[in-house]
Short mmCIF file of C-alpha atoms and ligand atoms in Angstrom, two decimals:
data_model
loop_
_atom_site.label_atom_id
_atom_site.label_comp_id
_atom_site.label_asym_id
_atom_site.label_seq_id
_atom_site.Cartn_x
_atom_site.Cartn_y
_atom_site.Cartn_z
CA ALA A 5 10.46 27.57 2.34
CA GLY A 6 12.64 25.53 3.83
CA ILE A 7 10.68 23.06 5.03
CA ILE A 8 11.23 19.27 4.32
CA ASN A 9 8.18 16.95 3.88
CA PHE A 10 8.91 13.55 5.56
CA CYS A 11 5.16 12.25 6.01
CA ALA A 12 4.06 11.55 2.21
CA ASN A 13 3.48 8.47 0.54
CA ASN A 14 5.52 10.08 -2.42
CA TYR A 15 8.02 7.17 -1.86
CA LEU A 16 9.67 7.74 -5.65
CA GLY A 17 9.27 11.32 -5.58
CA LEU A 18 6.99 10.77 -8.81
CA SER A 19 4.48 13.57 -8.09
CA SER A 20 6.82 15.74 -8.87
CA HIS A 21 9.01 14.21 -11.58
CA PRO A 22 8.57 16.53 -15.08
CA GLU A 23 7.74 13.68 -17.22
CA VAL A 24 5.22 12.25 -14.86
CA ILE A 25 3.92 16.14 -15.19
CA ARG A 26 3.85 16.55 -19.04
CA ALA A 27 2.46 13.12 -19.22
CA ALA A 28 -0.50 14.31 -17.33
CA VAL A 29 -0.76 17.70 -19.19
CA GLU A 30 -0.92 15.69 -22.54
CA ALA A 31 -3.69 13.49 -21.72
CA LEU A 32 -5.54 16.34 -20.18
CA GLU A 33 -4.95 18.16 -23.69
CA LYS A 34 -5.37 15.25 -26.14
CA PHE A 35 -8.58 13.56 -23.87
CA GLY A 36 -10.45 16.00 -22.13
CA ALA A 37 -10.89 17.05 -18.61
CA GLY A 38 -13.31 13.91 -17.68
CA LEU A 39 -15.70 11.42 -19.05
CA SER A 40 -19.10 12.25 -17.20
CA SER A 41 -19.79 8.60 -17.09
CA VAL A 42 -18.82 5.40 -15.55
CA ARG A 43 -16.63 3.12 -17.62
CA PHE A 44 -19.43 0.70 -19.23
CA ILE A 45 -21.51 3.63 -20.33
CA CYS A 46 -19.10 6.31 -22.29
CA GLY A 47 -16.47 6.27 -19.66
CA THR A 48 -13.46 3.96 -21.41
CA GLN A 49 -10.62 5.60 -23.58
CA SER A 50 -7.85 4.02 -24.92
CA ILE A 51 -5.63 5.39 -22.11
CA HIS A 52 -7.87 3.47 -19.68
CA LYS A 53 -7.50 -0.12 -21.38
CA ASP A 54 -3.58 0.64 -21.84
CA LEU A 55 -3.00 1.44 -18.33
CA GLU A 56 -5.09 -1.41 -17.19
CA GLU A 57 -2.78 -3.71 -19.60
CA LYS A 58 0.04 -2.15 -18.39
CA ILE A 59 -0.65 -2.38 -14.90
CA ALA A 60 -1.27 -6.62 -15.24
CA ARG A 61 2.29 -6.26 -17.31
CA PHE A 62 3.80 -4.72 -14.29
CA HIS A 63 2.91 -7.01 -11.81
CA GLN A 64 3.11 -10.14 -14.27
CA ARG A 65 -0.94 -10.78 -13.89
CA GLU A 66 -3.57 -11.60 -16.36
CA ASP A 67 -5.77 -8.78 -16.29
CA ALA A 68 -6.03 -5.30 -14.01
CA ILE A 69 -9.42 -3.45 -13.62
CA LEU A 70 -9.67 0.15 -12.52
CA TYR A 71 -10.90 2.25 -9.69
CA ALA A 72 -11.57 5.70 -8.81
CA SER A 73 -9.33 4.55 -5.67
CA CYS A 74 -7.82 1.54 -3.90
CA PHE A 75 -10.19 1.89 -1.08
CA ASP A 76 -13.12 1.64 -4.12
CA ALA A 77 -11.17 -1.60 -5.10
CA ASN A 78 -10.87 -2.71 -1.20
CA ALA A 79 -14.51 -1.83 -1.14
CA GLY A 80 -15.53 -4.09 -4.51
CA ILE A 81 -13.80 -6.89 -4.19
CA PHE A 82 -14.98 -9.34 -1.27
CA GLU A 83 -18.47 -8.76 -1.77
CA ALA A 84 -18.34 -9.50 -5.90
CA LEU A 85 -15.98 -12.55 -5.02
CA LEU A 86 -17.23 -14.53 -1.76
CA THR A 87 -20.95 -15.76 -1.03
CA PRO A 88 -22.39 -16.99 2.02
CA GLU A 89 -20.77 -20.18 1.61
CA ASP A 90 -16.83 -18.85 1.64
CA ALA A 91 -14.70 -17.42 3.97
CA VAL A 92 -12.55 -14.58 4.49
CA LEU A 93 -9.54 -14.56 6.76
CA SER A 94 -7.96 -11.51 7.66
CA ASP A 95 -5.20 -9.89 9.49
CA GLU A 96 -6.29 -8.03 12.53
CA LEU A 97 -4.12 -4.65 11.63
CA ASN A 98 -5.76 -4.72 7.66
CA HIS A 99 -6.08 -1.18 6.70
CA ALA A 100 -9.37 0.29 7.52
CA SER A 101 -10.57 -0.12 3.56
CA ILE A 102 -10.22 -3.71 3.80
CA ILE A 103 -12.07 -4.13 6.89
CA ASP A 104 -15.11 -2.27 5.31
CA GLY A 105 -14.61 -4.46 2.28
CA ILE A 106 -15.00 -7.44 4.27
CA ARG A 107 -17.82 -5.97 6.35
CA LEU A 108 -20.04 -5.65 3.02
CA CYS A 109 -19.61 -8.97 2.10
CA LYS A 110 -21.74 -11.92 3.48
CA ALA A 111 -19.06 -14.40 3.48
CA ASN A 112 -18.10 -15.83 6.70
CA LYS A 113 -15.23 -14.06 8.74
CA TYR A 114 -12.10 -14.78 10.41
CA ARG A 115 -9.65 -12.29 12.26
CA TYR A 116 -6.39 -13.63 12.75
CA LYS A 117 -3.82 -12.34 15.15
CA HIS A 118 -0.96 -9.88 13.45
CA MET A 119 0.79 -11.88 11.21
CA ASP A 120 0.61 -14.74 13.60
CA MET A 121 1.17 -17.98 11.73
CA GLN A 122 -0.25 -20.57 14.50
CA ASP A 123 -3.61 -18.23 14.55
CA LEU A 124 -4.02 -18.30 10.81
CA GLU A 125 -3.47 -22.06 10.45
CA ALA A 126 -6.13 -22.63 13.53
CA LYS A 127 -8.35 -20.33 11.78
CA LEU A 128 -7.77 -21.92 8.44
CA LYS A 129 -8.46 -25.38 9.75
CA GLU A 130 -11.91 -24.33 11.29
CA ALA A 131 -12.84 -22.41 8.14
CA GLN A 132 -12.41 -26.04 5.76
CA LYS A 133 -15.91 -26.23 6.37
CA HIS A 134 -16.74 -23.53 3.94
CA ARG A 135 -16.25 -23.58 -0.05
CA LEU A 136 -13.79 -21.41 -0.58
CA ARG A 137 -11.03 -19.51 1.91
CA LEU A 138 -9.69 -16.14 0.88
CA VAL A 139 -6.62 -15.05 3.06
CA ALA A 140 -6.54 -11.13 3.12
CA THR A 141 -3.62 -8.90 4.35
CA ASP A 142 -1.59 -5.78 3.63
CA GLY A 143 1.59 -6.65 2.03
CA ALA A 144 3.12 -3.81 3.79
CA PHE A 145 1.71 -2.60 7.10
CA SER A 146 1.43 1.21 6.82
CA MET A 147 1.61 2.11 10.91
CA ASP A 148 4.71 -0.01 11.42
CA GLY A 149 6.50 -0.32 8.54
CA ASP A 150 6.71 -4.09 8.91
CA ILE A 151 6.16 -6.54 5.98
CA ALA A 152 3.44 -9.33 5.65
CA PRO A 153 5.29 -13.04 5.93
CA LEU A 154 3.96 -14.09 2.75
CA ARG A 155 6.13 -16.91 1.96
CA GLU A 156 4.47 -18.60 5.29
CA ILE A 157 0.96 -17.19 4.38
CA CYS A 158 1.06 -19.13 0.85
CA GLN A 159 2.36 -22.07 2.47
CA LEU A 160 -0.46 -22.48 4.61
CA ALA A 161 -2.89 -20.77 1.64
CA GLN A 162 -1.85 -23.78 -0.40
CA LYS A 163 -2.06 -26.34 2.60
CA TYR A 164 -5.74 -25.44 3.37
CA ASP A 165 -6.52 -24.68 -0.16
CA ALA A 166 -7.13 -20.99 0.09
CA LEU A 167 -6.32 -18.22 -2.39
CA VAL A 168 -4.61 -14.97 -0.91
CA PHE A 169 -5.40 -11.33 -1.62
CA ILE A 170 -2.55 -8.82 -0.62
CA ASP A 171 -3.06 -4.94 -0.19
CA GLU A 172 -0.01 -3.46 -2.06
CA CYS A 173 -0.54 0.05 -1.05
CA HIS A 174 2.92 0.83 0.80
CA ALA A 175 4.88 -1.71 -1.54
CA THR A 176 3.93 -1.12 -5.21
CA GLY A 177 6.74 0.41 -7.29
CA PHE A 178 9.87 -0.07 -4.76
CA LEU A 179 9.49 -3.15 -2.90
CA GLY A 180 11.48 -6.18 -4.31
CA PRO A 181 14.30 -5.98 -6.39
CA ASN A 182 12.00 -4.89 -9.62
CA GLY A 183 9.63 -2.83 -7.48
CA ARG A 184 6.86 -5.23 -7.94
CA GLY A 185 6.02 -5.44 -4.45
CA THR A 186 6.01 -7.51 -1.36
CA ASP A 187 5.24 -10.76 -3.31
CA GLU A 188 8.38 -10.08 -5.56
CA LEU A 189 10.46 -9.12 -2.49
CA LEU A 190 9.59 -12.48 -0.60
CA GLY A 191 9.82 -14.81 -4.08
CA VAL A 192 5.75 -15.56 -4.35
CA MET A 193 4.50 -13.66 -7.12
CA ASP A 194 3.07 -17.14 -8.46
CA LYS A 195 1.25 -17.96 -5.45
CA VAL A 196 -0.48 -14.69 -4.57
CA THR A 197 -4.03 -14.42 -6.59
CA ILE A 198 -5.09 -11.00 -5.74
CA ILE A 199 -3.32 -7.41 -6.05
CA ASN A 200 -5.07 -4.55 -5.04
CA SER A 201 -2.87 -1.24 -4.96
CA THR A 202 -2.96 2.70 -5.27
CA LEU A 203 -1.92 5.11 -7.83
CA GLY A 204 -1.94 7.60 -5.04
CA LYS A 205 1.31 6.80 -3.14
CA ALA A 206 4.44 5.68 -5.18
CA LEU A 207 3.26 5.79 -8.79
CA GLY A 208 2.67 9.51 -9.12
CA GLY A 209 0.60 10.28 -6.15
CA ALA A 210 -2.58 11.80 -7.79
CA ALA A 211 -5.22 9.11 -7.58
CA GLY A 212 -6.76 6.09 -8.31
CA GLY A 213 -6.51 1.90 -7.63
CA TYR A 214 -6.75 -1.27 -9.04
CA THR A 215 -7.09 -5.13 -8.58
CA THR A 216 -5.04 -7.24 -10.65
CA GLY A 217 -5.16 -10.87 -10.89
CA PRO A 218 -6.31 -13.65 -13.06
CA LYS A 219 -8.62 -12.87 -16.09
CA PRO A 220 -11.73 -14.53 -15.24
CA LEU A 221 -11.43 -12.71 -11.83
CA ILE A 222 -11.17 -9.19 -13.57
CA ASP A 223 -14.39 -10.47 -15.83
CA LEU A 224 -16.59 -10.92 -12.75
CA LEU A 225 -15.47 -7.51 -11.03
CA ARG A 226 -16.37 -5.68 -14.21
CA GLN A 227 -19.79 -7.69 -14.28
CA ARG A 228 -20.40 -7.18 -10.26
CA SER A 229 -17.88 -4.90 -8.55
CA ARG A 230 -20.49 -1.82 -7.17
CA PRO A 231 -17.59 0.89 -7.02
CA TYR A 232 -16.74 0.11 -10.36
CA LEU A 233 -20.27 -0.09 -11.80
CA PHE A 234 -21.58 3.08 -10.12
CA SER A 235 -18.67 5.86 -9.88
CA ASN A 236 -17.10 7.35 -12.58
CA SER A 237 -14.01 6.61 -14.60
CA LEU A 238 -10.71 8.02 -13.73
CA PRO A 239 -9.80 11.31 -15.29
CA PRO A 240 -7.12 11.14 -18.38
CA ALA A 241 -4.87 13.47 -16.64
CA VAL A 242 -4.40 10.84 -13.68
CA VAL A 243 -4.50 8.18 -16.06
CA GLY A 244 -1.79 9.71 -17.98
CA CYS A 245 0.37 10.39 -14.92
CA ALA A 246 0.10 6.98 -13.39
CA SER A 247 0.83 5.46 -17.31
CA LYS A 248 4.09 7.28 -17.28
CA ALA A 249 5.08 6.24 -13.65
CA LEU A 250 4.85 2.60 -14.60
CA ASP A 251 6.80 3.20 -17.84
CA LEU A 252 9.45 5.06 -15.82
CA LEU A 253 9.29 2.26 -13.25
CA MET A 254 9.69 -0.63 -15.94
CA GLU A 255 12.47 0.91 -17.65
CA SER A 256 14.52 1.11 -14.76
CA ASN A 257 15.09 0.14 -10.62
CA ALA A 258 17.39 2.99 -10.13
CA ILE A 259 14.62 5.42 -8.36
CA ALA A 260 13.41 2.82 -5.96
CA GLN A 261 17.09 1.62 -5.66
CA SER A 262 18.03 5.49 -4.59
CA MET A 263 14.79 5.44 -1.94
CA ALA A 264 15.88 2.37 -0.33
CA ALA A 265 19.64 3.49 0.01
CA LYS A 266 18.23 6.62 1.52
CA THR A 267 16.01 4.28 3.61
CA GLN A 268 18.90 2.59 4.98
CA ARG A 269 21.09 5.72 5.63
CA PHE A 270 18.06 7.20 7.89
CA ARG A 271 17.29 3.66 9.96
CA SER A 272 20.93 3.17 10.71
CA LYS A 273 21.45 6.83 11.82
CA MET A 274 18.62 7.26 13.74
CA THR A 275 19.30 3.82 15.46
CA ALA A 276 22.60 4.97 15.90
CA ALA A 277 21.52 8.26 17.58
CA GLY A 278 19.58 6.20 20.14
CA PHE A 279 15.99 5.91 18.57
CA THR A 280 14.27 3.02 18.19
CA ILE A 281 12.54 2.81 14.58
CA SER A 282 9.79 0.12 13.81
CA GLY A 283 9.67 -2.42 10.52
CA LYS A 284 12.31 -3.51 8.54
CA ASP A 285 14.21 -1.92 5.58
CA HIS A 286 10.86 -0.18 4.41
CA PRO A 287 10.80 3.51 3.79
CA ILE A 288 7.92 3.87 6.52
CA CYS A 289 10.13 4.70 9.58
CA PRO A 290 8.15 5.00 12.60
CA VAL A 291 10.24 6.64 15.47
CA MET A 292 8.92 5.06 18.49
CA LEU A 293 8.00 7.31 21.48
CA GLY A 294 5.75 5.64 23.54
CA ASP A 295 3.72 8.51 25.08
CA ALA A 296 1.50 10.36 22.86
CA ARG A 297 2.30 14.06 24.51
CA LEU A 298 5.86 13.18 23.66
CA ALA A 299 4.92 12.32 19.92
CA SER A 300 2.80 15.59 19.48
CA VAL A 301 5.45 18.31 20.94
CA MET A 302 8.26 16.64 18.96
CA ALA A 303 6.72 16.82 15.94
CA GLU A 304 5.89 20.31 16.39
CA ASP A 305 9.28 21.36 17.16
CA MET A 306 10.65 19.35 14.49
CA LEU A 307 8.57 21.59 12.14
CA ASN A 308 9.88 24.65 13.96
CA ARG A 309 13.20 23.34 12.10
CA GLY A 310 11.98 22.64 9.15
CA ILE A 311 11.17 19.25 9.09
CA TYR A 312 7.18 17.99 8.30
CA VAL A 313 6.70 15.31 10.66
CA ILE A 314 3.21 13.92 12.28
CA GLY A 315 2.94 12.30 15.71
CA PHE A 316 0.38 9.21 15.31
CA SER A 317 -1.35 8.17 18.73
CA TYR A 318 -4.40 6.23 20.31
CA PRO A 319 -6.67 5.59 18.25
CA VAL A 320 -4.80 5.46 15.27
CA VAL A 321 -1.68 3.24 17.17
CA PRO A 322 -2.43 1.19 20.10
CA LYS A 323 -2.35 2.90 23.80
CA GLY A 324 1.48 3.47 24.62
CA LYS A 325 2.58 2.96 21.24
CA ALA A 326 2.65 6.68 20.06
CA ARG A 327 5.48 7.15 17.49
CA ILE A 328 6.12 9.94 14.69
CA ARG A 329 5.79 7.97 11.28
CA VAL A 330 8.84 9.22 9.08
CA GLN A 331 8.08 8.09 5.38
CA ILE A 332 11.92 8.50 3.27
CA SER A 333 11.19 9.47 -0.39
CA ALA A 334 13.52 9.20 -3.37
CA VAL A 335 13.75 13.29 -3.79
CA HIS A 336 15.23 13.34 -0.40
CA SER A 337 19.01 14.05 -0.55
CA ASP A 338 21.61 12.49 1.89
CA GLU A 339 21.81 16.01 3.33
CA ASP A 340 17.88 16.25 3.80
CA ILE A 341 18.06 12.81 5.62
CA ASP A 342 20.95 14.04 7.96
CA ARG A 343 19.08 17.34 8.39
CA CYS A 344 16.38 15.25 9.82
CA VAL A 345 18.69 12.97 11.85
CA GLU A 346 20.19 16.14 13.53
CA ALA A 347 16.83 17.80 14.08
CA PHE A 348 15.35 14.57 15.91
CA THR A 349 18.33 14.16 17.92
CA GLU A 350 18.40 17.65 19.26
CA VAL A 351 14.40 17.56 19.44
CA GLY A 352 15.13 14.24 21.30
CA ARG A 353 17.26 15.60 24.06
CA LYS A 354 15.57 18.32 24.69
CA HIS A 355 12.15 16.65 25.63
CA GLY A 356 14.14 13.77 27.32
CA ALA A 357 13.40 10.76 24.34
CA LEU A 358 17.02 10.58 24.41
CA SER A 359 19.63 10.51 26.89
N1 LIG B 26 -4.83 0.21 1.38
C1 LIG B 26 -3.79 0.84 2.17
C2 LIG B 26 -2.92 0.04 2.95
C3 LIG B 26 -3.64 2.37 2.46
O1 LIG B 26 -2.57 2.80 2.93
C4 LIG B 26 -4.52 3.00 1.32
C5 LIG B 26 -4.33 4.57 1.92
O2 LIG B 26 -4.36 5.00 2.79
C6 LIG B 26 -5.68 2.38 0.86
C7 LIG B 26 -5.84 1.35 0.74
C8 LIG B 26 -6.72 3.37 0.07
O3 LIG B 26 -5.92 3.91 -1.05
P1 LIG B 26 -6.37 5.01 -1.83
O4 LIG B 26 -6.06 6.27 -1.37
O5 LIG B 26 -6.37 4.92 -3.43
O6 LIG B 26 -7.97 4.98 -1.64
#
């Protein structure tokens, strides 16, 4: 009681939205608890097809395919798409699931320095000898709250004849004027070929992931992607809640805008208080502290003041870059945000993080 959660990926607060919960219950009652099957045997109901169609419409892409998680979507795509004649170029700070997905494929692997366009260009030049090139990046990076320079990445991809893949787990539903994601925010919706994202964060927070993109690619994944072929279909309640979350977001961008205003409030008040917040305009607001022990004792003391946050230190983030990662949600009130800033200020002074 009285504890406010500031460390969930529940960016839009939809996991507790009454309409989302009702949609899950209705789907459970109408379609059952589960399918006891993978999709291609007897695990496809109308709601699975409807959700795939809705995801594609939301992202303005041709088609979409559902997975049990975005981890699975990332595990399936590279192996299905790329051969030993191809190349994949991956940002060094990409999410673990992208790294694992790339490990599973036989393409030639290039790792470019985090968001470093000179390095990406050098690697693209080197990769010209291969049949096909795929640049893979997180749209928004979850440890730093920074956003990939997609305009520049897409320009380079055009110059060197490469495809662009983005993981939008920390962008779908809230980045860009209509919450479509990083590609909308940066005006490159028509230049990014493949999007993988999750239903387990902003879109209701239950579970599930997907790939959306050109129809021939989605057809290929249905034939070849191992986590899709060999893992159980998403349960109806999970499908129902994600589907309702998308309906709400396609009706109005008010929830996303309210979250953006609260993010702005938190970032500006914390900066004014003397803290360094990494990233820009993203609801992931890492409060940079440097020292691992400081991050951990401050997080503990924040909990004593009713604010639930977690300290991140090595090996999750580089040595000397420990931080407390705060995540803002549309369900936070302005008073919640102010209470969090006050607690940080008190705790920061107590432990010498603020003078
Ligand atoms: N990609 C990124 C960038 C993530 O942050 C996560 C979740 O932590 C995933 C993929 C995996 O998503 P899921 O929880 O749907 O498997």
